[in-house]
Structure formats: structure tokens, C-alpha cells
mmCIF file of C-alpha atoms in Angstrom:
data_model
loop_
_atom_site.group_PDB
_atom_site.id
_atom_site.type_symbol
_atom_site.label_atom_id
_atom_site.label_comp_id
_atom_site.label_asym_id
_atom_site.label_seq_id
_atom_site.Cartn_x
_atom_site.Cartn_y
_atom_site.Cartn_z
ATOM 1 C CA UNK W 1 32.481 -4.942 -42.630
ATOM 2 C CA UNK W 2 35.932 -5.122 -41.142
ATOM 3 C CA UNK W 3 36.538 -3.506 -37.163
ATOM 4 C CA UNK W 4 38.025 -0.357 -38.718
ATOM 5 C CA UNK W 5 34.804 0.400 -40.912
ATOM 6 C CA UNK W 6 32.629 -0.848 -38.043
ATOM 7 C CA UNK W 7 34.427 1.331 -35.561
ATOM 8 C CA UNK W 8 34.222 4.495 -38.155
ATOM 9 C CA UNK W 9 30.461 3.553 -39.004
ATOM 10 C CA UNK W 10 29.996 3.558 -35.285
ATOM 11 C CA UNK W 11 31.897 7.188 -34.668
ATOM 12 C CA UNK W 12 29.751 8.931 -37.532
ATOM 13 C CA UNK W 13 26.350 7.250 -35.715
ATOM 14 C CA UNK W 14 27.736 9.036 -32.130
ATOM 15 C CA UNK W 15 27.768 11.913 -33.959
ATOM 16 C CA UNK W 16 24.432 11.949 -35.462
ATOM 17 C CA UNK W 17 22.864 10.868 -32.234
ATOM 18 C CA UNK W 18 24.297 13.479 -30.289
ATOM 19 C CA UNK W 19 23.466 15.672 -32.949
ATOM 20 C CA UNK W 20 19.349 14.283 -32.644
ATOM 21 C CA UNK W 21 19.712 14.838 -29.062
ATOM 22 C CA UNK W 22 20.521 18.454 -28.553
ATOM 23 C CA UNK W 23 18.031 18.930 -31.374
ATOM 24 C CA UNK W 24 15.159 17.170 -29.205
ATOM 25 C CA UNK W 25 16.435 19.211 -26.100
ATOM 26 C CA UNK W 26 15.872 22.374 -27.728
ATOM 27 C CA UNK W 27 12.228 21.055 -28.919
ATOM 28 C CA UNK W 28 11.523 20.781 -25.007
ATOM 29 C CA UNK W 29 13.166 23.948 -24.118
ATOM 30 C CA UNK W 30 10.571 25.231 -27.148
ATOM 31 C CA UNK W 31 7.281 23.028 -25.226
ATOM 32 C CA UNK W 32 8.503 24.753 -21.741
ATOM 33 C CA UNK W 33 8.070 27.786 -23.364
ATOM 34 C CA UNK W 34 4.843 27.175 -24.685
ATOM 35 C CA UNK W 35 3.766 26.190 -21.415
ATOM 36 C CA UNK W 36 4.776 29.133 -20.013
ATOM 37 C CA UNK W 37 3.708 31.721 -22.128
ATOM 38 C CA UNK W 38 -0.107 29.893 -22.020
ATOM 39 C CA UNK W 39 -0.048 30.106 -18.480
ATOM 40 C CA UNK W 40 0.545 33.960 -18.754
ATOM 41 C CA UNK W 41 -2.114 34.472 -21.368
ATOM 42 C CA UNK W 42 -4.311 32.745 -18.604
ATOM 43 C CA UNK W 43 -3.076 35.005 -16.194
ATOM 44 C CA UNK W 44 -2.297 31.982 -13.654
ATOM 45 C CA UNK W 45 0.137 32.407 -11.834
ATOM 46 C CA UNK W 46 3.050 29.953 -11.249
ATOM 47 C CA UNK W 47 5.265 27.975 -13.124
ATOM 48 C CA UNK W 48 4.162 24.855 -15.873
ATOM 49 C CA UNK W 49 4.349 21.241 -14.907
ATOM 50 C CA UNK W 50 7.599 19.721 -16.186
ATOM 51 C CA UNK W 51 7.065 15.812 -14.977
ATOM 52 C CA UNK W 52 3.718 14.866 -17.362
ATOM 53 C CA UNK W 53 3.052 11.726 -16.614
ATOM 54 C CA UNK W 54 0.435 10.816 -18.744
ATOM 55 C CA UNK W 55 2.488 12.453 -21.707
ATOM 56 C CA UNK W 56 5.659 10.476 -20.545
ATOM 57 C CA UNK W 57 3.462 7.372 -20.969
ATOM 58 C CA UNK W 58 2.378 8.107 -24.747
ATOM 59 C CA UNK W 59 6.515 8.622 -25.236
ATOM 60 C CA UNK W 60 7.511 5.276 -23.635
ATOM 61 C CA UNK W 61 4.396 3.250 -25.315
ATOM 62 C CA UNK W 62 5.558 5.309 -28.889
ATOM 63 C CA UNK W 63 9.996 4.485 -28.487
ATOM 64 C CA UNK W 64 9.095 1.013 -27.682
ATOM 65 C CA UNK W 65 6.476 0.630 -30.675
ATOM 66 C CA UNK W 66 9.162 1.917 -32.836
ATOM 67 C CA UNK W 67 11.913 -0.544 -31.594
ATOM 68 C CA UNK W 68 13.003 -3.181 -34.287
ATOM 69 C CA UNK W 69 16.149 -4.547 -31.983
ATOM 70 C CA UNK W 70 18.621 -5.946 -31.416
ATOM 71 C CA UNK W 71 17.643 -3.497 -28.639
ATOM 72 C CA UNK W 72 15.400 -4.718 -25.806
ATOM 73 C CA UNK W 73 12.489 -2.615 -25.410
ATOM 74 C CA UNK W 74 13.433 -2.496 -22.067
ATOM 75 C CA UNK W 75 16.853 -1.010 -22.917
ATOM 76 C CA UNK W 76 15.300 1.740 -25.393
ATOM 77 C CA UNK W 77 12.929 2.383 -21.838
ATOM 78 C CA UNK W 78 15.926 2.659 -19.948
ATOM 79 C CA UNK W 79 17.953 5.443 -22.857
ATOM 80 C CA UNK W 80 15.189 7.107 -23.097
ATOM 81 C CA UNK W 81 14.277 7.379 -19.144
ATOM 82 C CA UNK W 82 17.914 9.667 -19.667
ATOM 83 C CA UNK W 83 17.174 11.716 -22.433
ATOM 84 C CA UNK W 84 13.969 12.347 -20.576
ATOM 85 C CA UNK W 85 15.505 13.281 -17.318
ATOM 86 C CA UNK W 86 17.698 15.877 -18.958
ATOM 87 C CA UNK W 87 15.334 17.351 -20.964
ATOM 88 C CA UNK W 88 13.288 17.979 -17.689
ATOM 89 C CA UNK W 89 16.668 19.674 -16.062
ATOM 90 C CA UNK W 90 16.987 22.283 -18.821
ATOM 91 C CA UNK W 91 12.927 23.397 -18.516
ATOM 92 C CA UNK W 92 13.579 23.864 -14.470
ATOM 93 C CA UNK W 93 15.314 22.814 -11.633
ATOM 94 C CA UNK W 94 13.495 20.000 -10.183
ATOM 95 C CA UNK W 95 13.891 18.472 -7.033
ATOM 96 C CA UNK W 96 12.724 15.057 -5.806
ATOM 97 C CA UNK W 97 12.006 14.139 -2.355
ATOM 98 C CA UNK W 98 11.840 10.766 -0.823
ATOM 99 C CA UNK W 99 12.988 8.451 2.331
ATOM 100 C CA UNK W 100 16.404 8.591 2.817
ATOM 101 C CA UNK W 101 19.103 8.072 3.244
ATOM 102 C CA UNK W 102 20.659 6.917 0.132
ATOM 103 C CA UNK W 103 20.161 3.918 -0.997
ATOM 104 C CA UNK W 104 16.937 3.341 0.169
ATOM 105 C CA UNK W 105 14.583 1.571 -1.611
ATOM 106 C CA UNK W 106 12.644 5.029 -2.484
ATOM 107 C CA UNK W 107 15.831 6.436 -3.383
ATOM 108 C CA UNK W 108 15.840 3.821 -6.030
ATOM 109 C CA UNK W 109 12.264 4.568 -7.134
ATOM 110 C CA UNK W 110 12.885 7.528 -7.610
ATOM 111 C CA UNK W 111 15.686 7.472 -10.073
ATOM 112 C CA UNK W 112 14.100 4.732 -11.596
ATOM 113 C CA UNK W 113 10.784 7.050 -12.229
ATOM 114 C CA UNK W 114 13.249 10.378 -13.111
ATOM 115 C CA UNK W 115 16.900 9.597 -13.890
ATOM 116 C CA UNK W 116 19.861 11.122 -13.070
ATOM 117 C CA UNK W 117 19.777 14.335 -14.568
ATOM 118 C CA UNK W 118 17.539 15.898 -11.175
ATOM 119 C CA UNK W 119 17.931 16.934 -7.707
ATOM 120 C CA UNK W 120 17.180 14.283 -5.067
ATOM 121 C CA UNK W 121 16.631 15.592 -1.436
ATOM 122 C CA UNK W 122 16.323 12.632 1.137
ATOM 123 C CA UNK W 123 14.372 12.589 4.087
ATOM 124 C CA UNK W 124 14.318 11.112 7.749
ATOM 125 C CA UNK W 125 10.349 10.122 7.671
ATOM 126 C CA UNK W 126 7.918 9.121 5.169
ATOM 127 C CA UNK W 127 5.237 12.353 6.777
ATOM 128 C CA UNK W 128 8.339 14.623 5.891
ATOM 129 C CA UNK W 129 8.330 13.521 2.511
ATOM 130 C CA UNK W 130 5.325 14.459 1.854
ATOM 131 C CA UNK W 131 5.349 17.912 4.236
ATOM 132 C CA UNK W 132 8.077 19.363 1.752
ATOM 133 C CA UNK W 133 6.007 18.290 -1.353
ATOM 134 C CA UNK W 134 3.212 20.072 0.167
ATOM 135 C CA UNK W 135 4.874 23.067 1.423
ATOM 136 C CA UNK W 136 6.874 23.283 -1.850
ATOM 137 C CA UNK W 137 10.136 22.661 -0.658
ATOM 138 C CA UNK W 138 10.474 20.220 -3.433
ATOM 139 C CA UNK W 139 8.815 20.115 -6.836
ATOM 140 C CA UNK W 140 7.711 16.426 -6.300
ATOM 141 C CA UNK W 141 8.150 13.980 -3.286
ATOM 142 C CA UNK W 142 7.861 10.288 -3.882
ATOM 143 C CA UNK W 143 6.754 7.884 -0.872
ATOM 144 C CA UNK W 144 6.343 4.128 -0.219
ATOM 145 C CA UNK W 145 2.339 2.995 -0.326
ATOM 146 C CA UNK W 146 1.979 -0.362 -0.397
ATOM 147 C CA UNK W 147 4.063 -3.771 -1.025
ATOM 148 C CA UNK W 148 3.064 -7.447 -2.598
ATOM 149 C CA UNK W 149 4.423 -9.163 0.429
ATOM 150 C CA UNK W 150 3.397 -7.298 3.540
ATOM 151 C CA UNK W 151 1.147 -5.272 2.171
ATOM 152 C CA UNK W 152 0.251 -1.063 3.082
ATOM 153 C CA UNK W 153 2.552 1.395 4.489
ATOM 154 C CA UNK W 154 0.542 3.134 7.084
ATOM 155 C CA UNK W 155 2.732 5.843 7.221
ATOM 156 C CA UNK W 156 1.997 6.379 4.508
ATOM 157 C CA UNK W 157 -1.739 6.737 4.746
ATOM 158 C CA UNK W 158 -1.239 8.511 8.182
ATOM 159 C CA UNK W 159 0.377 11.149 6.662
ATOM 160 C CA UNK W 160 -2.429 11.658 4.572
ATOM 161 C CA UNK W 161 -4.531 12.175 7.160
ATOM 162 C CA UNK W 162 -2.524 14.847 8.103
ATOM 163 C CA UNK W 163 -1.727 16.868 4.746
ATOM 164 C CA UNK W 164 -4.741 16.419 2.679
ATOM 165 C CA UNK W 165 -3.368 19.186 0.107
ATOM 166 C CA UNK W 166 -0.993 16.646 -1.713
ATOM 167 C CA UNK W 167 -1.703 15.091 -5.022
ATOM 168 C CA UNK W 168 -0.977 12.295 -6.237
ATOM 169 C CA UNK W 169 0.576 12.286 -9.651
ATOM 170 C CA UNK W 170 1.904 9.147 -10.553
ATOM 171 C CA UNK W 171 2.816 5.743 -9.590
ATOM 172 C CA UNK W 172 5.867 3.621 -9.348
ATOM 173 C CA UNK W 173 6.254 0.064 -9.160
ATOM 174 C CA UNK W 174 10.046 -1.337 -8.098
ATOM 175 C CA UNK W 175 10.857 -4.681 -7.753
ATOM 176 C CA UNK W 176 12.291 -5.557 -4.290
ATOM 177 C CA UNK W 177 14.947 -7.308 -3.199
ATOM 178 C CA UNK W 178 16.017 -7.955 0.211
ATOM 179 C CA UNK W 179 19.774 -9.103 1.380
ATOM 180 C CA UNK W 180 21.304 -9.838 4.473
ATOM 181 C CA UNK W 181 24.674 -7.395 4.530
ATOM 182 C CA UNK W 182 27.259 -7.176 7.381
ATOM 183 C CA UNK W 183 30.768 -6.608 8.417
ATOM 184 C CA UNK W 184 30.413 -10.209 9.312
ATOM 185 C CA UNK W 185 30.286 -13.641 9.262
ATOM 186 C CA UNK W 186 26.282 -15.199 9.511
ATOM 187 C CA UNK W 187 27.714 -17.081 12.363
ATOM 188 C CA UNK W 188 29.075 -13.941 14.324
ATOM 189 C CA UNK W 189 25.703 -11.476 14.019
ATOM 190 C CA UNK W 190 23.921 -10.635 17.154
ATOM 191 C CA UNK W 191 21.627 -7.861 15.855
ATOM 192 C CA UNK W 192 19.589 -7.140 12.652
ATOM 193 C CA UNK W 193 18.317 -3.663 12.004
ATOM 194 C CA UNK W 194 15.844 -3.167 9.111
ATOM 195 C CA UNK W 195 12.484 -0.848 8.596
ATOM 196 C CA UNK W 196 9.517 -2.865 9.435
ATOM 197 C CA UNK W 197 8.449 -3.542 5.571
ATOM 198 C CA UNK W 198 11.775 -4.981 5.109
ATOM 199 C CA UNK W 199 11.588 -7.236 8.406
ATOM 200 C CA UNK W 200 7.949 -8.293 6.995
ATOM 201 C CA UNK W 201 9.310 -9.290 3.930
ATOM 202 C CA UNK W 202 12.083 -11.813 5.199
ATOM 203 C CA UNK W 203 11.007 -12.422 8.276
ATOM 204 C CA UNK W 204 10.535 -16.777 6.984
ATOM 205 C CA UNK W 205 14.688 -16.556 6.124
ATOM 206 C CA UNK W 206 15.274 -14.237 9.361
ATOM 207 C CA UNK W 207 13.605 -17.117 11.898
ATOM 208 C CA UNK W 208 15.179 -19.883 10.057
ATOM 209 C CA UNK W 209 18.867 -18.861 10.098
ATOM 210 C CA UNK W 210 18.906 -16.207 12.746
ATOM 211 C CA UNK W 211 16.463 -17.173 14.756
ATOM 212 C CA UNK W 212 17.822 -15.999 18.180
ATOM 213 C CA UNK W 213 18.925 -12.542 17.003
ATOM 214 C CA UNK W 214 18.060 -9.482 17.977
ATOM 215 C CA UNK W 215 15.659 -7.206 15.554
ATOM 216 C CA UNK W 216 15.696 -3.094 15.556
ATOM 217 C CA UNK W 217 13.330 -1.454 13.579
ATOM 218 C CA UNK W 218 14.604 1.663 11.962
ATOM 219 C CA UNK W 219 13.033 4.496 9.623
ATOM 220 C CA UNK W 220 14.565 2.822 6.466
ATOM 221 C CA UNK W 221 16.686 0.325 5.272
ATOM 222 C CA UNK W 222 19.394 2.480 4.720
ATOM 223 C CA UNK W 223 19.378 3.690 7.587
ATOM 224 C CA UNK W 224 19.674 -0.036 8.219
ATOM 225 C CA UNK W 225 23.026 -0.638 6.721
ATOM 226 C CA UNK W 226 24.381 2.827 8.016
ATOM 227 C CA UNK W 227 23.788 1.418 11.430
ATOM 228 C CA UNK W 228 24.873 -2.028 11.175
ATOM 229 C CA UNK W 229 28.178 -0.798 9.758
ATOM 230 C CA UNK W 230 29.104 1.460 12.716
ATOM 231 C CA UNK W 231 27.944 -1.422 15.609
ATOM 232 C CA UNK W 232 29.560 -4.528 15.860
ATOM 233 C CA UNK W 233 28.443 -7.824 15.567
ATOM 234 C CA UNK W 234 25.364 -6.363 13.343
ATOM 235 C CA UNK W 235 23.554 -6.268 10.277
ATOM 236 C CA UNK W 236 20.763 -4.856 7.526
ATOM 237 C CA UNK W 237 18.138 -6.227 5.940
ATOM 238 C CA UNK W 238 18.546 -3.784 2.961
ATOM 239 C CA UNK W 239 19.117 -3.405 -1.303
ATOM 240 C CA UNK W 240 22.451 -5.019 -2.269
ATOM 241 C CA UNK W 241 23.281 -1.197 -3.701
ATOM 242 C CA UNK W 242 23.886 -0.677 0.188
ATOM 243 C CA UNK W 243 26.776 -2.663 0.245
ATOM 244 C CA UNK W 244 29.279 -0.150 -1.619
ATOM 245 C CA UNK W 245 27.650 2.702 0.196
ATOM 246 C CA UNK W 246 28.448 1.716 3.389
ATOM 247 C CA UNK W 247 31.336 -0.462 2.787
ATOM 248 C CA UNK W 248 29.261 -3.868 4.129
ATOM 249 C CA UNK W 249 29.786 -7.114 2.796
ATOM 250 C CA UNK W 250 27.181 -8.981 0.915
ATOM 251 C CA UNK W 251 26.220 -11.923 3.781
ATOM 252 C CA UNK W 252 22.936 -13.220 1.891
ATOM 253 C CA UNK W 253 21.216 -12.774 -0.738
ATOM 254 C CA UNK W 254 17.244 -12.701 -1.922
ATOM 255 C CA UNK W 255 15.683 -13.432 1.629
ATOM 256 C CA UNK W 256 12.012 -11.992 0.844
ATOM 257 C CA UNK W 257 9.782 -14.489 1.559
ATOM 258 C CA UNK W 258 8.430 -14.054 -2.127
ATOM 259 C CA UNK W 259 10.490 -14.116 -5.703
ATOM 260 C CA UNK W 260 7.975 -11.373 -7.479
ATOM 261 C CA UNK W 261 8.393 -8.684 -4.214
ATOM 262 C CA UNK W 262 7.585 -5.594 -5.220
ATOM 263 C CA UNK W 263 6.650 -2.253 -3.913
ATOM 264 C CA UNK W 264 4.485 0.815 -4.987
ATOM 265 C CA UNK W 265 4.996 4.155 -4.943
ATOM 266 C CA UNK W 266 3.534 7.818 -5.330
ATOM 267 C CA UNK W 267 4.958 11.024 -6.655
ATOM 268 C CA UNK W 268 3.486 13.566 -5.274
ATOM 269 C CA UNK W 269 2.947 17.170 -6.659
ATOM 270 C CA UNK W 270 1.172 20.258 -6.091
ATOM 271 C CA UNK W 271 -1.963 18.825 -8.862
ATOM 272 C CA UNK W 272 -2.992 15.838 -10.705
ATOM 273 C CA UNK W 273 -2.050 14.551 -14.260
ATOM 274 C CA UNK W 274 -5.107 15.014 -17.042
ATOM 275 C CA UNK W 275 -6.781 12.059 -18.307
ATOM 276 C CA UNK W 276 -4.483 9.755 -19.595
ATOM 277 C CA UNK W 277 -7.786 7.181 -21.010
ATOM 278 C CA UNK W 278 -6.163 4.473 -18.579
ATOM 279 C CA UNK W 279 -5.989 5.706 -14.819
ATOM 280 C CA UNK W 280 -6.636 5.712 -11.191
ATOM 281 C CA UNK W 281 -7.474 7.445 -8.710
ATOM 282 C CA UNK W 282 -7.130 7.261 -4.783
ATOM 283 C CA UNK W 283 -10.302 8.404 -2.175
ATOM 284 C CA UNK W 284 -10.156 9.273 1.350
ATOM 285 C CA UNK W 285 -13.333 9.508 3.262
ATOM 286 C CA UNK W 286 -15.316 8.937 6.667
ATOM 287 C CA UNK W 287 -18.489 7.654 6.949
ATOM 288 C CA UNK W 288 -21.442 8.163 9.951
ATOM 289 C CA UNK W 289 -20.338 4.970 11.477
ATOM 290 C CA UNK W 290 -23.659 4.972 13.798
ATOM 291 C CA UNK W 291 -25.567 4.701 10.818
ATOM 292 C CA UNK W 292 -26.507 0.672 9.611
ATOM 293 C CA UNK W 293 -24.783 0.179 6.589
ATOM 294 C CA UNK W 294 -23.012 3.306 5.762
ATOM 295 C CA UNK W 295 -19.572 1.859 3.951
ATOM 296 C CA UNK W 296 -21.598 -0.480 2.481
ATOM 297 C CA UNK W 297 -23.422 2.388 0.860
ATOM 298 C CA UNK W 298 -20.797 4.229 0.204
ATOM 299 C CA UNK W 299 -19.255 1.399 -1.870
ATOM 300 C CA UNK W 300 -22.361 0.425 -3.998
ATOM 301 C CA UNK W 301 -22.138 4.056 -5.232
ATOM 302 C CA UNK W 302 -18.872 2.529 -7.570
ATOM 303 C CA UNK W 303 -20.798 -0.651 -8.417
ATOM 304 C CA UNK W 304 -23.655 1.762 -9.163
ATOM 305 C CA UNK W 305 -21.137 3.341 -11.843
ATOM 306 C CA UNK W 306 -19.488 0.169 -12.830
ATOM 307 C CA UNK W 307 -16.231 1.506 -11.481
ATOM 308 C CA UNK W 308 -14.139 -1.217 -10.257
ATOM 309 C CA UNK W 309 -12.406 -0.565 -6.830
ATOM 310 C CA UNK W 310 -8.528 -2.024 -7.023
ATOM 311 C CA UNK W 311 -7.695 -1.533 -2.935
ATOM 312 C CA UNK W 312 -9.200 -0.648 0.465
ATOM 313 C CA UNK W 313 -7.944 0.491 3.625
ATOM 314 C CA UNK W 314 -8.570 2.143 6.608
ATOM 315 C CA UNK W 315 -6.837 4.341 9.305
ATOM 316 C CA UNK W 316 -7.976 5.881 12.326
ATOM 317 C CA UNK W 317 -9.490 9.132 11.823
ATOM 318 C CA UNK W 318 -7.662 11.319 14.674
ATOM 319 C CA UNK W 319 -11.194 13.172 14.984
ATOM 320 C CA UNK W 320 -12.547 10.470 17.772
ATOM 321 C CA UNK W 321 -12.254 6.906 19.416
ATOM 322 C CA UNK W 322 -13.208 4.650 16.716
ATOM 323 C CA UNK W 323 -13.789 6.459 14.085
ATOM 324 C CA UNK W 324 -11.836 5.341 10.726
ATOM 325 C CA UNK W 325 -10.753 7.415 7.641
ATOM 326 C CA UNK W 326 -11.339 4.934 4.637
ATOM 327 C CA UNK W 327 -8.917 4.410 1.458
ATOM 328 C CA UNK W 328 -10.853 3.509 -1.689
ATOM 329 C CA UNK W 329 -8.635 2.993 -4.860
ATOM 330 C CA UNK W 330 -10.239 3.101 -8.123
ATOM 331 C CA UNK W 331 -10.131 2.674 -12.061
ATOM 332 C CA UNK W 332 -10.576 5.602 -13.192
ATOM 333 C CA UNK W 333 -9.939 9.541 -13.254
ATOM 334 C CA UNK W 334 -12.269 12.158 -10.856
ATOM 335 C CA UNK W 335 -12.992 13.854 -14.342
ATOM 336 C CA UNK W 336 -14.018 10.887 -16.031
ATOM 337 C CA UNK W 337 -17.732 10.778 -16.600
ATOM 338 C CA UNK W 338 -19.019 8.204 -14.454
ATOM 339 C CA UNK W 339 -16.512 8.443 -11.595
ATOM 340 C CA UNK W 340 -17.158 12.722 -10.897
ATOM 341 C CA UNK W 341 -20.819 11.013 -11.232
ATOM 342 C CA UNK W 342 -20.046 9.078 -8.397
ATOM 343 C CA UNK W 343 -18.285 11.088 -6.220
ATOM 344 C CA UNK W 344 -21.455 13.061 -6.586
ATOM 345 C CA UNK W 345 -24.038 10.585 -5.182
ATOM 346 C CA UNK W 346 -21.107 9.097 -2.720
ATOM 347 C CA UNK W 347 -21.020 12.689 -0.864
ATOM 348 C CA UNK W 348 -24.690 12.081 0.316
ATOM 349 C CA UNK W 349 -23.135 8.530 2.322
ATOM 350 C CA UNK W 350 -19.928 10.318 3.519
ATOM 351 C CA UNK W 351 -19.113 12.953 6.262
ATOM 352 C CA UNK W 352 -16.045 14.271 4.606
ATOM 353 C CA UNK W 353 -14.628 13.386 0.870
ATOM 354 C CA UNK W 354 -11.548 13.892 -0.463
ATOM 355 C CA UNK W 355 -9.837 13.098 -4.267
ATOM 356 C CA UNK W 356 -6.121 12.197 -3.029
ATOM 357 C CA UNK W 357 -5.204 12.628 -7.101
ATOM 358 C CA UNK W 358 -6.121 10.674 -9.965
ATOM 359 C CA UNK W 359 -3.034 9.404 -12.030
ATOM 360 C CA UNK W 360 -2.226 6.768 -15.147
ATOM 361 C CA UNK W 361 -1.504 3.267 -14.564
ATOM 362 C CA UNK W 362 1.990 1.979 -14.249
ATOM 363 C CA UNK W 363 3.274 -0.189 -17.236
ATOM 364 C CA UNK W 364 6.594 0.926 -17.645
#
């Protein structure tokens, strides 16, 4: 085929796709509608759940089954991510909270988990975040929860504490990469500011080639790089995508201590996802610490039920000195058999329980 046929072949494709597109788009304007009108016949009032994560996962596993190439499957993830995001935008207008300011790392996440077509709203702290997800100021809020290098965000978990009516509906998983921007030479900085994550993460580069500078902990890293280009003599430990945003220059790249950094996230939402047949699900709970052996009994409960616990943390409890509010992650969901079987038995071990949200298992 010569380039004018190609290019002609390639124009009547455009068309058809386009064509496929608008069709699928008025399918999901159809399955919002459906939603809707079952929620009436309920007689439940408010409006459907647009972002379906377990249903998003059967679409991603389904497009990338049906990929022959040259496309990656990666790439058909990516197109599709789009068509996704739009479809979402015509059912409602959806809004997405997370840390800003742009060009954070969550800011990244976030259009990463639901594309450009949506509303993102950023915010100063991670406990705001998740205050306008739970007040409904946003449909969904998405906040930091743990990294592979330095580990959980206790902000994170704090702010749990403090708005137990947040669910957790899905997870995110973002590779990280940390560089050293500045208006700068290396040789001239005097000051680094970065969030604390960020500092934890490339603090082994930080003491070997600026060992004698100063370090300011800030709320994110792009708050980092908004800072270090006002002040002189400064710089960010922050995403490379910071650079054009705040006019910096590139100084150094990759300084996390390790090459597979990456960090989790939640979106959070107003309920939980269904079973999906492969999920999770996060616990918070105190136990009678005066009593011999109460977390330990608490915990055989899952072995008990042959659920396998992935994490575990603990924060202090506000209620008293010493007393600790405990973070069990799970595989499973709270309406699978054996795990509402064990949050059963676990009650008679704990003083308070509570099901932060069950959702499916990142793979995408």
C-alpha cells in the first residue's frame, strides 16, 4: 500500500472509530439511566455511582484480552482510561479531590486512576481531602496511604481517626520518581524543601551531595517546587512534571533511594464497590489493652478464617494516653463469607470496629 492509500485507509478508520465512540457514549448515557431509574423504583434516594471500580476492572482485564498489537496492552489501558473518563463526564459531573497543588504526586494519581475528562479540586492537607469527600463537597477524594520506600502516611491514618464515615473505594498504585529541581546550579543551593515522604525517599542522594543543606518540610511536593522557585538559592525534591509548572530547571534526576518506588493510594467515596471475587478490605479497631493478649486475639480471628492479613499499623487513639487505634488490611471483601464471619467473632476481642471499605485489587 502506497502513503496515499495508507493515509486514506487511515482517514476512513478515524471515522469509524469516532463513529464506535459516540455510539459507546450513548450506551453509558443508556447504563446511567438504568441506574437511575432502579434507584427510584427502590425509592433510595440519591444519585447512582458513576466510578465502578470493580466493573472498570472486568473492562480493562476484557480490552487487553482482546488486544492482538502492534498495540501494547499498556497503550490500549491508557485509550481506553480516556474513553472511560468521558463517558463518566456525560453520566455526571464528577469531581476529584486530592493534595495539591498541581503537580503533586496525588494529582498524578489521580488522573492516572480517572483521566482528563473530570473535575480535579486540590487541597492544602491530606485530612481536607478526605473532609470534602466526606462532607460531599466532592464526589470522590483520593489520598496518599502508604509508599515502598518509607513506608505509611500517617496522615493519612490520622485522618481516619477523625472521619470514620469515608469509604474506601479503590486503590491506586503510581510509580514514584523523585528529582532534584532548582533555579540553580547543585553547587549554589542552600535550602531543599520537600514533604516528608519525599525527603524519606532520597534522603541516601540528599546526604551524599548536599549534605550541609538546609531541609524544610512542606505539605507536598508541589508545594515544594512552588516554594523553591520564589526563594533563592533553593530547591524541591518533587515529580519532574514540576519543572514546566513552575518554570524550575531539572538539577537531578531519580534520587529515591530505590529504582521500583512506588506509592499507594485510596479513592474515597460515600460507599464501597461490590464484590469484585479479588479484593481487600481495610479495618480500624481498638482493643482492651489491659487485657493479656488482646491483639493477639484479635488477629487469630483472620487465621481462624484463613484470611490472610496484607498490612498492620497503628495510631494513637485520641480517646487516652496509650491507647492505639489498630490498621488491619486484608484479602478479602466484609461481604465475603468468611471475612463478615470474622468480623463477627473479632467484635467479642475489640472495643470499637470499624470496615474502612472493602475494594478490588490494583492490577492495572
Amino acid at each position: 500500500m502506497d502513503l496515499d492509500a495508507a493515509r486514506s485507509r487511515i482517514s476512513k478508520v478515524d471515522r469509524q472509530v469516532v463513529e464506535l465512540l459516540n455510539e459507546r457514549a450513548r450506551l453509558s448515557l443508556n447504563v446511567g439511566a438504568a441506574k437511575r431509574q432502579s434507584l427510584i423504583e427502590q425509592g433510595v434516594c440519591g444519585k447512582p455511582e458513576v466510578y465502578v471500580p470493580g466493573q472498570e476492572k472486568q473492562v480493562f482485564e476484557r480490552v487487553r484480552g482482546f488486544n492482538q498489537g502492534p498495540l501494547s496492552s499498556d497503550s490500549i489501558s491508557a485509550i481506553y482510561r480516556e474513553i472511560m473518563s468521558a463517558s463518566i463526564s456525560l453520566q455526571s459531573d464528577v469531581s476529584v479531590g486530592y493534595l495539591g497543588p498541581p503537580g503533586t504526586f496525588s494529582h498524578q494519581a489521580a488522573m492516572k486512576r480517572f483521566g482528563e475528562s473530570l473535575a480535579y479540586v486540590p487541597y492544602t492537607r491530606i485530612e481536607d481531602v478526605i473532609a470534602a469527600a466526606e462532607k460531599e463537597e466532592v464526589t470522590y477524594g483520593l489520598v496518599p496511604i502508604e509508599n515502598s520506600t518509607f513506608g505509611i502516611v500517617v496522615q493519612t491514618l490520622d485522618a481516619f481517626v477523625g472521619q470514620p464515615s469515608v469509604r474506601i473505594r479503590a486503590e491506586v498504585h503510581l510509580p514514584v520518581t523523585q528529582s532534584l529541581l532548582s533555579r540553580y546550579q547543585l553547587s549554589a543551593i542552600r535550602k531543599v524543601f520537600s514533604h516528608p515522604q519525599a525527603f524519606g525517599q532520597s534522603h541516601a542522594w540528599l546526604d551524599a551531595h548536599l549534605p550541609n543543606v538546609t531541609r524544610v518540610e512542606v505539605s507536598s511536593t508541589a508545594k515544594a517546587a512552588e516554594l523553591a522557585a520564589s526563594e533563592t538559592y533553593a530547591s524541591a525534591i518533587c515529580s519532574e512534571v514540576c519543572a514546566s509548572l513552575y518554570q524550575l530547571d531539572v538539577v537531578a534526576t531519580n534520587v529515591t533511594t530505590s529504582s521500583d518506588n512506588t506509592t499507594r493510594f485510596f479513592v474515597l467515596g460515600q460507599s464501597s464497590d461490590k464484590q469484585s471475587g479479588d479484593d481487600k478490605t481495610l479495618l480500624m479497631f481498638t482493643v482492651d489493652h489491659r487485657e493479656p493478649g488482646a491483639l493477639c486475639s484479635a488477629l487469630n480471628v483472620f487465621a481462624k478464617f484463613k484470611i490472610n492479613q496484607t498490612a498492620i499499623n497503628s495510631r494513637p487513639s485520641r480517646q487516652r494516653l496509650w491507647h492505639y487505634m489498630f490498621f488491619v488490611e486484608i484479602i478479602g471483601h466484609e461481604l465475603d463469607d468468611n471475612v463478615s464471619n470474622a468480623l463477627a467473632e473479632i467484635k467479642k476481642y475489640c472495643l470499637d470496629l470499624m470496615v474502612l471499605g472493602s475494594y478490588p485489587r490494583q492490577f492495572y
